[in-house]
Amino acid sequence: MTTARIRRGAPVSERVLDAAIVVVMIVVAIATVYPFLNVLALSLNDSTDSVRGGITIFPREFTLKNYNVIFSFGGLLTGFKISVLRTIVGTILGLISSSMLAFVLARPDFQARRALSVYLAVTMYVSAGLIPTYLLIKDLHLMGTFAVYVLPGLVSAFNVFVIRSFIDGIPYALQESAKIDGANDFTIYWRVILPMTTPALATIALFVAVGQWNSWFDTYLYNATSPSLTTLQYELMKVLQSTTTGNNGDYHNATSMTQVLATVSPESVKMAITIVVTVPILLVYPFLQRYFVKGMTLGAVKG
Amino acid sequence: MKAVSEAAVPADVRPAAKRGSRFWTIALRNRYLYLMSLPFVVWVFIFSYYPLWGWLMAFQRFKPGKSILEQQWVGFDQFKTLFRDDTFYLVMRNTLAMSLMSLVAGFATAIVFALLLNELRRMAFKRIVQTISYLPHFVSWTVAASIVTRMLSSDHGVVNDLLMGLGITHEPIQFMANGHLFWGIVTVSDVWKETGWNAIIYLAAISGIGPELYEAAKVDGASRIRQIWHITLPGIRSTIVVLLILSIGHLISIGFEKQFLLGNNLVVDYSQVLDLYSLQYGLQMNRYSFGVAVNMFNSVVSLALLFLANGIFKRTTKESIM
């Protein structure tokens, strides 16, 4: 359609329109990217020099000091480790559990298939809410544990249904022939279906991994008093809260942090942490945009 | 082998008994499937179904340490407290204001962005712009809040530099400290973060419109603007309506992340929203019952709004989600 419209002798008004659209799009693209580049430049610039202003997308006095400072602060190093760990563990466990359930739900000969589908689908629309969940976590003694990052969100009904619709597209005859060869259902799942589901699994893996990496509220709510279980997002949130004017009802203050930060300005540190938190997302971004869009349309059509 | 023995069973068993034994035969054959799903059935029950009991707390004066059935029942007292609280009305105003602003701005920008992207003729350029546009969607709100506060900073933030450079203002505007600007800041941040992402679904809908419609319009001499107005927009109308109904259902449950991360004590009169209110005045003050009452009010209103929007759209545009 678009190529069909390209005409050499297009009227002037059409060409003006084209040019206007291109200009608008360039402005949008710059408005999207510039803030990231500006923050990157500030994070690599000497903190006393930054105060003078005028930094755009290149650092004026290049230094890695801001990064040295944040990584010499134990809290951030721990936060980094825990964030990486929860992303890996949460993604692996999430993938295994979602795909296993999806496999079971995709089996036409499974008796409880419909009941189980409904049982699971209900959780997409009904949620107990913040406080009952909080009390549950407390009663299960999950406060101050690593498990609280992984367990409550282990199975997402949406992800299960996305994988199931993918498995539905794999010919059932494959499973039947494996069965004739003497494989049990678990073997069929593990050896036959799982390897064939990789495109869907890649999508879900990215969904889960980005969610894990980006979450801060569970740390704030459940693990705020366990410094050994802090996450990078939560550390960034604390710096944000302590540098903006006033405090937003935070549980506890960030004084220890502020003392360490005395050597460089809090603003520079904030910029450096922001970059550290963003870079992993940028690294997987090429995959993200390839699989996410696919996953989103998959969910929209079948979910 | 199992299949053979099963085929042999129905021949010599009476119908009633046959049904019973058939169920167990299949169950036995499904045993691995049952075993594979059982842990998750239990898991879903614990984390999704069991906490639903907590809704009863809204009608109690919940004290930690006792089971939910041993609590003191107080009827609608928590709701009465809620509706008598002046803060609640302030919170509702903020919630609805930010929600409506985000709804209108979010829909308008995403649709316009999708339409413009669709008009781009160079595929490579289109792909680059689109790829850039949904980058912010993947960063957390903590990162977005950090970036937004930096850009709007009165201390050499880009926006203030720009405004001063253009001579629009002579001294930096204290964006983050001015309550009147808070709703706008949240809306703009939301648009910055989500427009590209929200446009994807419209682009998918646009690509489903048949090219013959455009060909016919061109033969009739329709300009591109008219083609957009008469073909593209009607073509994505049902997508727009469905998304609109769903958004209206979420009108008061807008979450609290943005408000929590971008707000501060100076703008609290404008940044306090319903979910934040339940968190700070319920959970963090150990008034669990009150917090649940707030959440419950939230759920009931959301559901009512969803049905209302669905009904209105069903009558006026013949489109609905139910």
XYZ file of C-alpha atoms in Angstrom:
625
model
C 0.000 0.000 0.000
C 2.674 2.455 1.034
C 4.930 1.716 -1.895
C 2.017 1.877 -4.304
C 1.466 5.467 -3.280
C 4.959 6.634 -4.203
C 4.549 8.772 -7.254
C 7.193 10.901 -8.826
C 4.829 13.581 -9.895
C 2.983 13.791 -6.578
C 1.234 17.111 -5.967
C 3.097 19.722 -3.936
C 0.573 19.501 -1.089
C 1.264 15.770 -0.771
C 5.004 16.332 -0.637
C 4.619 19.061 1.988
C 2.512 16.683 4.036
C 5.174 13.988 3.763
C 7.892 16.383 4.837
C 5.795 17.600 7.765
C 5.195 14.053 8.967
C 8.895 13.238 8.743
C 9.752 16.342 10.762
C 7.185 15.458 13.446
C 8.561 11.931 13.644
C 12.121 13.161 13.997
C 11.035 15.438 16.843
C 9.264 12.525 18.544
C 12.325 10.301 18.166
C 14.610 12.970 19.615
C 12.234 13.641 22.510
C 12.306 9.934 23.293
C 16.035 9.346 23.071
C 17.506 12.633 24.220
C 16.623 12.196 27.926
C 18.476 8.877 28.013
C 21.558 10.331 26.323
C 21.487 13.365 28.582
C 21.360 11.193 31.688
C 24.197 9.046 30.308
C 26.331 12.120 29.670
C 25.644 13.466 33.157
C 26.532 10.129 34.730
C 29.916 10.205 32.992
C 30.621 13.826 33.808
C 32.496 15.204 36.798
C 29.920 15.952 39.450
C 31.135 19.427 40.406
C 31.337 20.370 36.743
C 27.772 19.133 36.097
C 26.406 21.683 38.530
C 27.396 24.453 36.096
C 24.862 23.065 33.651
C 25.045 22.950 29.883
C 25.665 19.209 29.543
C 23.810 17.867 26.531
C 24.635 14.447 25.131
C 28.396 14.451 25.616
C 30.221 14.589 28.953
C 32.362 17.707 29.338
C 34.796 16.429 31.944
C 34.780 12.690 31.529
C 35.072 10.595 34.680
C 34.014 7.190 35.971
C 34.056 8.445 39.539
C 30.265 8.419 39.871
C 30.196 4.750 38.985
C 33.117 3.990 41.313
C 31.224 5.611 44.142
C 28.002 3.725 43.614
C 29.757 0.394 43.330
C 31.869 1.034 46.404
C 28.629 1.396 48.304
C 27.740 -2.097 49.481
C 24.008 -1.628 49.186
C 24.187 -1.138 45.463
C 26.448 -4.087 44.867
C 24.066 -6.300 46.833
C 21.159 -4.758 44.967
C 22.794 -5.555 41.663
C 23.441 -9.175 42.645
C 19.930 -9.712 43.981
C 18.352 -8.068 40.936
C 20.327 -10.328 38.599
C 19.564 -13.372 40.722
C 15.830 -12.745 40.959
C 15.673 -12.135 37.225
C 17.403 -15.447 36.450
C 15.624 -17.572 39.068
C 12.243 -15.938 38.487
C 12.477 -16.359 34.729
C 13.557 -20.010 34.808
C 10.957 -21.060 37.359
C 8.294 -18.961 35.655
C 9.040 -20.571 32.287
C 8.973 -24.115 33.613
C 5.742 -23.662 35.504
C 3.900 -21.725 32.769
C 4.935 -24.120 30.025
C 4.088 -27.211 32.066
C 0.605 -25.877 32.797
C 0.202 -24.797 29.189
C 1.154 -28.285 28.016
C -1.423 -29.877 30.307
C -4.118 -27.430 29.210
C -3.366 -28.037 25.544
C -3.996 -31.788 25.817
C -7.339 -32.603 24.197
C -7.554 -35.917 26.101
C -7.132 -34.363 29.562
C -10.326 -34.667 31.617
C -9.825 -31.652 33.863
C -8.749 -29.385 31.015
C -11.822 -27.146 30.969
C -12.153 -26.902 34.714
C -8.482 -26.050 35.040
C -8.723 -23.380 32.313
C -11.567 -21.645 34.101
C -9.834 -22.015 37.481
C -6.805 -20.261 36.035
C -8.649 -17.658 33.936
C -10.523 -16.367 36.988
C -7.227 -15.191 38.488
C -6.774 -12.804 35.569
C -9.891 -10.877 36.549
C -10.212 -11.303 40.304
C -7.432 -10.257 42.608
C -7.510 -10.042 46.366
C -5.644 -6.747 46.395
C -2.747 -5.295 48.285
C -3.624 -5.840 51.923
C -4.928 -9.432 51.907
C -1.859 -10.369 49.844
C 0.401 -8.574 52.280
C -1.129 -10.440 55.218
C -0.791 -13.748 53.355
C 2.908 -13.150 52.732
C 3.286 -12.309 56.393
C 1.409 -15.434 57.536
C 3.496 -17.620 55.237
C 6.644 -16.108 56.813
C 7.879 -14.981 53.426
C 8.766 -11.499 54.678
C 12.498 -10.930 54.507
C 13.140 -13.884 52.211
C 14.336 -14.158 48.641
C 11.361 -16.421 47.857
C 8.997 -13.457 48.053
C 10.460 -12.182 44.763
C 9.706 -15.415 42.948
C 6.834 -17.316 44.549
C 3.846 -14.925 44.518
C 4.157 -14.202 40.800
C 5.264 -17.675 39.709
C 2.375 -18.526 37.396
C 0.696 -15.856 35.338
C -2.499 -17.037 33.678
C -1.858 -14.747 30.734
C 1.542 -16.319 30.027
C 0.098 -19.805 30.340
C -2.590 -19.025 27.769
C -0.089 -17.486 25.357
C 2.080 -20.621 25.477
C -0.957 -22.873 25.231
C -2.166 -21.216 22.057
C 1.292 -21.837 20.650
C 1.256 -25.528 21.640
C -2.202 -25.823 20.055
C -0.507 -25.088 16.751
C 1.816 -28.097 17.052
C 0.287 -31.221 15.439
C -1.046 -33.564 18.108
C 0.109 -36.555 16.051
C 3.645 -35.835 17.267
C 2.592 -36.471 20.852
C 0.660 -39.583 19.870
C 3.590 -41.117 18.060
C 5.843 -40.380 21.037
C 3.308 -42.157 23.207
C 3.360 -45.202 20.956
C 7.113 -45.210 21.380
C 6.463 -45.595 25.093
C 7.047 -42.053 26.347
C 5.009 -40.894 29.346
C 3.361 -37.471 29.394
C 6.142 -35.808 31.317
C 8.726 -37.083 28.838
C 6.562 -35.849 25.972
C 6.428 -32.397 27.588
C 10.121 -32.266 28.312
C 11.550 -33.911 25.200
C 8.997 -33.207 22.475
C 6.958 -30.102 23.250
C 9.378 -27.916 25.182
C 12.039 -27.807 22.421
C 9.360 -26.931 19.875
C 7.924 -24.106 21.967
C 11.079 -21.975 22.055
C 9.670 -18.998 20.101
C 6.779 -18.642 22.552
C 9.084 -19.308 25.488
C 11.461 -16.583 24.330
C 8.597 -14.103 24.356
C 7.441 -15.144 27.796
C 11.005 -15.208 29.128
C 11.413 -11.599 28.130
C 8.055 -10.631 29.635
C 8.993 -12.238 32.935
C 12.607 -11.096 32.968
C 11.754 -7.442 32.332
C 9.051 -7.607 34.999
C 11.474 -9.103 37.503
C 14.250 -6.657 36.729
C 11.940 -3.648 36.905
C 10.042 -4.374 40.076
C 10.762 -2.439 43.229
C 7.510 -2.471 45.119
C 7.890 -5.986 46.528
C 11.256 -5.007 47.980
C 9.724 -1.865 49.438
C 6.801 -3.740 50.945
C 8.317 -7.013 52.113
C 12.088 -6.676 52.293
C 12.718 -3.043 53.202
C 14.280 -4.093 56.506
C 16.553 -6.747 54.983
C 19.526 -4.921 53.450
C 20.941 -8.208 52.167
C 17.874 -8.635 49.919
C 17.733 -5.156 48.453
C 17.310 -4.691 44.709
C 18.737 -2.161 42.306
C 15.340 -0.647 41.498
C 14.643 -0.225 45.183
C 17.997 1.492 45.741
C 17.214 3.867 42.893
C 13.818 4.545 44.427
C 15.461 5.393 47.759
C 17.856 7.856 46.145
C 14.941 9.391 44.240
C 12.936 9.781 47.413
C 15.784 11.298 49.362
C 16.840 13.795 46.712
C 13.439 15.133 45.724
C 12.038 17.747 48.032
C 10.613 16.095 51.089
C 10.030 12.445 51.748
C 7.139 10.425 50.422
C 6.204 8.476 53.536
C 9.201 6.186 53.176
C 9.569 3.441 55.765
C 13.132 4.268 56.607
C 15.637 6.899 55.660
C 18.609 6.681 53.405
C 21.127 8.472 55.615
C 23.839 5.827 55.336
C 23.618 6.247 51.593
C 23.767 10.019 51.743
C 26.936 9.900 53.865
C 28.718 7.735 51.350
C 27.594 10.047 48.634
C 29.238 13.082 50.244
C 32.137 12.909 47.779
C 30.019 13.329 44.661
C 26.688 15.087 44.265
C 23.538 13.029 44.813
C 22.341 14.141 41.396
C 25.323 12.544 39.642
C 24.898 9.373 41.659
C 21.239 9.281 40.731
C 22.168 9.545 37.070
C 24.755 6.758 37.363
C 22.311 4.395 39.082
C 19.672 5.206 36.495
C 22.086 4.134 33.765
C 23.121 0.965 35.609
C 19.461 0.024 35.945
C 18.687 0.824 32.301
C 21.652 -0.817 30.533
C 20.489 -4.446 30.922
C 17.165 -3.465 29.346
C 19.040 -1.895 26.420
C 21.134 -5.045 26.019
C 18.081 -7.235 25.545
C 16.166 -4.566 23.655
C 16.823 -5.980 20.167
C 15.265 -9.260 21.321
C 12.588 -7.463 23.241
C 11.214 -5.566 20.339
C 11.339 -8.619 18.104
C 9.565 -10.987 20.485
C 7.441 -8.615 22.515
C 5.512 -7.340 19.563
C 4.973 -10.902 18.388
C 3.866 -11.927 21.866
C 1.514 -9.018 22.147
C -0.285 -9.797 18.901
C -0.349 -13.485 19.842
C -2.017 -12.613 23.127
C -4.409 -10.199 21.471
C -5.600 -12.708 18.911
C -5.928 -15.809 21.040
C -6.064 -14.615 24.626
C -1.282 -51.984 25.416
C -3.404 -49.827 27.665
C -5.555 -48.841 24.705
C -6.281 -52.478 23.963
C -7.437 -53.306 27.501
C -9.606 -50.205 27.544
C -11.321 -51.078 24.325
C -12.116 -54.462 25.805
C -13.800 -53.026 28.926
C -17.061 -51.530 27.551
C -18.127 -54.801 25.937
C -18.890 -56.695 29.131
C -19.752 -53.921 31.673
C -23.238 -52.435 32.279
C -23.706 -48.729 31.242
C -23.923 -47.168 34.760
C -20.881 -48.937 36.081
C -19.184 -48.364 32.759
C -19.353 -44.588 33.147
C -17.795 -44.753 36.596
C -14.996 -47.042 35.642
C -14.420 -45.169 32.400
C -13.795 -41.991 34.405
C -11.201 -43.726 36.535
C -9.624 -45.426 33.548
C -9.126 -42.079 31.871
C -7.998 -40.527 35.148
C -5.410 -43.255 35.463
C -4.300 -42.645 31.917
C -4.137 -38.895 32.701
C -2.132 -39.476 35.879
C 0.975 -37.684 34.650
C -1.110 -34.728 33.540
C -2.730 -34.578 36.966
C 0.635 -34.817 38.684
C 2.076 -32.068 36.507
C -0.769 -29.660 37.211
C -1.347 -30.419 40.891
C 1.469 -28.256 42.325
C 0.181 -25.275 40.374
C -3.419 -25.863 41.340
C -2.286 -25.683 44.956
C -0.092 -22.686 44.238
C -2.895 -20.766 42.504
C -5.225 -21.577 45.362
C -2.817 -20.243 47.992
C -1.799 -17.073 46.215
C -4.927 -16.155 44.245
C -8.004 -17.723 45.831
C -7.212 -17.966 49.526
C -6.495 -14.220 50.036
C -9.982 -13.423 48.704
C -11.164 -14.172 52.244
C -9.439 -10.942 53.160
C -12.315 -8.981 51.642
C -14.321 -9.840 54.738
C -11.901 -7.632 56.657
C -13.636 -4.574 55.225
C -16.581 -5.357 57.512
C -14.450 -5.982 60.575
C -12.101 -4.169 62.881
C -9.135 -6.357 62.048
C -6.470 -6.878 64.683
C -3.365 -8.822 63.669
C -2.713 -12.056 65.534
C -6.242 -13.397 65.472
C -7.781 -15.423 62.678
C -10.198 -13.713 60.334
C -13.197 -15.480 61.857
C -12.405 -14.331 65.391
C -12.396 -10.635 64.506
C -14.948 -8.103 65.653
C -17.644 -7.460 63.024
C -18.509 -3.799 62.490
C -20.761 -3.806 59.422
C -20.248 -0.814 57.189
C -18.317 1.261 59.755
C -15.108 1.297 57.710
C -16.991 2.615 54.692
C -18.673 5.271 56.833
C -15.259 6.393 58.075
C -14.066 6.479 54.495
C -16.924 8.583 53.176
C -16.622 10.976 56.140
C -12.905 11.532 55.538
C -12.202 14.824 53.756
C -8.948 13.416 52.394
C -10.957 10.781 50.545
C -12.661 13.410 48.388
C -9.354 15.077 47.639
C -7.961 11.679 46.695
C -10.925 10.937 44.439
C -10.523 14.271 42.696
C -6.826 13.594 42.038
C -7.463 10.041 40.904
C -10.192 10.989 38.457
C -8.344 14.038 37.162
C -5.108 12.193 36.414
C -6.988 9.219 35.091
C -9.069 11.232 32.659
C -6.090 13.298 31.533
C -4.041 10.171 30.884
C -6.960 8.499 29.152
C -7.593 11.348 26.734
C -3.941 12.172 26.105
C -2.953 8.517 25.913
C -5.596 7.611 23.345
C -5.135 10.708 21.233
C -1.338 10.475 21.035
C -1.259 6.734 20.372
C -3.823 6.944 17.569
C -2.226 9.991 15.958
C 1.214 8.423 16.261
C 0.019 5.202 14.623
C -1.642 7.146 11.791
C 1.487 9.203 11.166
C 3.761 6.154 11.275
C 1.511 4.495 8.743
C 1.911 7.463 6.406
C 5.709 7.227 6.380
C 6.910 6.012 3.019
C 10.432 4.948 3.811
C 10.195 1.596 5.532
C 13.656 1.833 7.129
C 12.849 5.217 8.657
C 9.492 3.940 9.861
C 11.127 0.978 11.566
C 13.758 3.143 13.253
C 11.184 5.612 14.580
C 8.974 2.819 15.827
C 11.820 0.971 17.509
C 12.869 4.126 19.302
C 9.305 4.985 20.254
C 8.674 2.020 22.480
C 12.015 1.984 24.219
C 10.724 3.870 27.295
C 7.983 1.294 27.782
C 10.545 -1.262 28.944
C 12.265 0.805 31.583
C 10.789 0.832 35.061
C 8.888 3.786 36.480
C 11.795 4.330 38.876
C 14.038 5.000 35.893
C 11.352 7.063 34.174
C 10.802 9.119 37.324
C 14.527 9.694 37.677
C 14.733 10.867 34.057
C 11.628 13.049 34.291
C 12.780 14.801 37.459
C 16.167 15.410 35.810
C 14.630 16.846 32.624
C 12.274 19.086 34.601
C 14.840 20.095 37.187
C 15.054 23.796 37.971
C 18.795 23.215 38.164
C 19.764 23.148 34.462
C 17.084 20.700 33.411
C 16.596 20.502 29.656
C 13.049 21.795 29.709
C 13.930 24.855 31.738
C 17.041 25.482 29.614
C 14.845 25.315 26.538
C 12.145 27.604 27.935
C 14.724 30.138 29.059
C 16.625 29.928 25.785
C 13.432 30.688 23.888
C 12.711 33.570 26.242
C 9.397 32.077 27.407
C 10.444 32.334 31.041
C 13.247 34.257 32.707
C 13.838 32.107 35.723
C 13.627 28.339 36.031
C 10.181 26.925 36.799
C 10.013 24.740 39.890
C 8.125 21.975 38.125
C 8.369 19.282 40.779
C 7.496 21.597 43.656
C 4.337 23.070 42.169
C 1.182 21.121 42.919
C -0.763 22.721 40.090
C 1.649 21.256 37.580
C 1.657 17.730 39.015
C -1.256 16.309 37.028
C 0.235 17.624 33.814
C 3.659 16.194 34.639
C 2.208 12.754 35.311
C 0.215 12.876 32.075
C 3.165 13.962 29.968
C 5.428 11.330 31.558
C 2.831 8.706 30.800
C 2.576 9.847 27.189
C 6.367 9.885 26.856
C 6.655 6.357 28.229
C 3.709 4.590 26.624
C 2.695 6.240 23.321
C 4.929 4.135 21.088
C 3.903 0.950 22.811
C 0.188 1.718 22.736
C 0.422 2.533 19.044
C 1.453 -1.066 18.210
C -2.055 -2.410 18.537
C -3.459 0.307 16.254
C -0.745 -0.346 13.691
C -1.700 -4.012 13.738
C -5.333 -3.039 13.186
C -4.390 -0.649 10.356
C -2.395 -3.359 8.578
C -5.564 -5.451 8.547
C -7.428 -2.937 6.385
C -7.734 -4.099 2.811
C -5.569 -2.174 0.270
C -8.417 -2.256 -2.251
C -10.266 0.332 -0.155
C -7.398 2.779 -0.595
C -7.120 1.960 -4.291
C -10.808 2.697 -4.773
C -10.547 5.935 -2.822
C -7.575 7.017 -4.933
C -9.495 6.352 -8.125
C -12.228 8.581 -6.747
C -9.594 11.263 -6.171
C -9.608 11.251 -2.365
C -6.676 13.077 -0.768
C -4.579 11.291 1.866
C -6.219 13.227 4.664
C -9.610 12.082 3.410
C -8.356 8.523 3.093
C -7.251 8.603 6.732
C -10.564 10.074 7.817
C -12.838 7.823 5.761
C -10.912 4.553 5.609
C -8.180 4.230 8.226
C -10.056 5.677 11.197
C -13.294 3.726 10.592
C -11.110 0.657 10.029
C -9.642 0.826 13.531
C -12.826 2.029 15.210
C -13.702 -1.252 16.870
C -10.152 -1.555 18.246
C -10.413 1.951 19.669
C -13.790 1.270 21.267
C -12.715 -2.002 22.883
C -9.581 -0.413 24.331
C -11.611 2.579 25.468
C -14.118 0.418 27.339
C -11.306 -1.456 29.063
C -9.597 1.808 30.020
C -12.787 3.247 31.436
C -13.016 0.142 33.596
C -9.617 1.071 34.991
C -10.503 4.723 35.463
C -10.099 4.789 39.223
C -7.629 1.934 39.587
C -4.718 3.764 38.035
C -2.138 2.331 40.409
C 0.201 4.517 42.346
C 3.683 4.022 40.910
C 3.863 7.297 39.014
C 2.335 9.297 41.833
C 4.499 7.591 44.435
C 7.737 8.098 42.529
C 7.132 11.563 41.091
C 5.325 13.044 44.074
C 6.740 14.636 47.197
C 5.494 16.408 50.306
C 5.064 19.727 48.522
C 2.576 18.413 46.004
C 0.840 15.797 48.136
C -2.545 17.527 47.805
C -2.400 16.797 44.089
C -0.463 13.540 44.013
C -2.401 11.445 46.517
C -4.432 8.822 44.624
C -6.754 6.070 45.785
C -4.247 3.196 45.796
C -1.640 5.324 47.531
C -4.241 6.351 50.082
C -5.031 2.705 50.822
C -1.316 1.975 51.154
C -0.457 4.896 53.416
C -3.634 5.292 55.471
C -4.446 1.583 55.582
C -1.461 -0.721 55.421
C 1.266 1.531 56.768
C -0.868 2.638 59.722
C -1.879 -0.958 60.439
C -5.502 -0.065 59.654
C -5.863 -3.180 57.536
C -9.666 -3.170 57.517
C -9.796 0.428 56.378
C -7.308 -0.260 53.590
C -9.341 -3.222 52.372
C -12.493 -1.071 52.420
C -10.735 1.450 50.162
C -9.635 -1.315 47.772
C -13.121 -2.750 47.758
C -14.670 0.612 46.941
C -12.119 0.811 44.123
C -13.066 -2.610 42.711
C -16.804 -2.002 42.906
C -16.589 1.375 41.181
C -14.288 -0.055 38.490
C -16.717 -2.854 37.753
C -19.652 -0.436 37.623
C -17.728 1.849 35.251
C -16.830 -1.081 33.024
C -20.470 -2.151 32.666
C -21.608 1.442 32.214
C -19.073 2.095 29.451
C -19.888 -1.210 27.826
C -23.611 -0.413 27.879
C -23.184 3.072 26.488
C -20.944 1.948 23.656
C -23.221 -0.980 22.874
C -26.109 1.411 22.334
C -24.299 4.164 20.504
C -21.709 2.379 18.391
C -22.905 -1.245 18.420
C -19.465 -2.242 19.701
C -18.907 -3.905 23.041
C -16.670 -6.327 24.845
C -19.448 -8.409 26.392
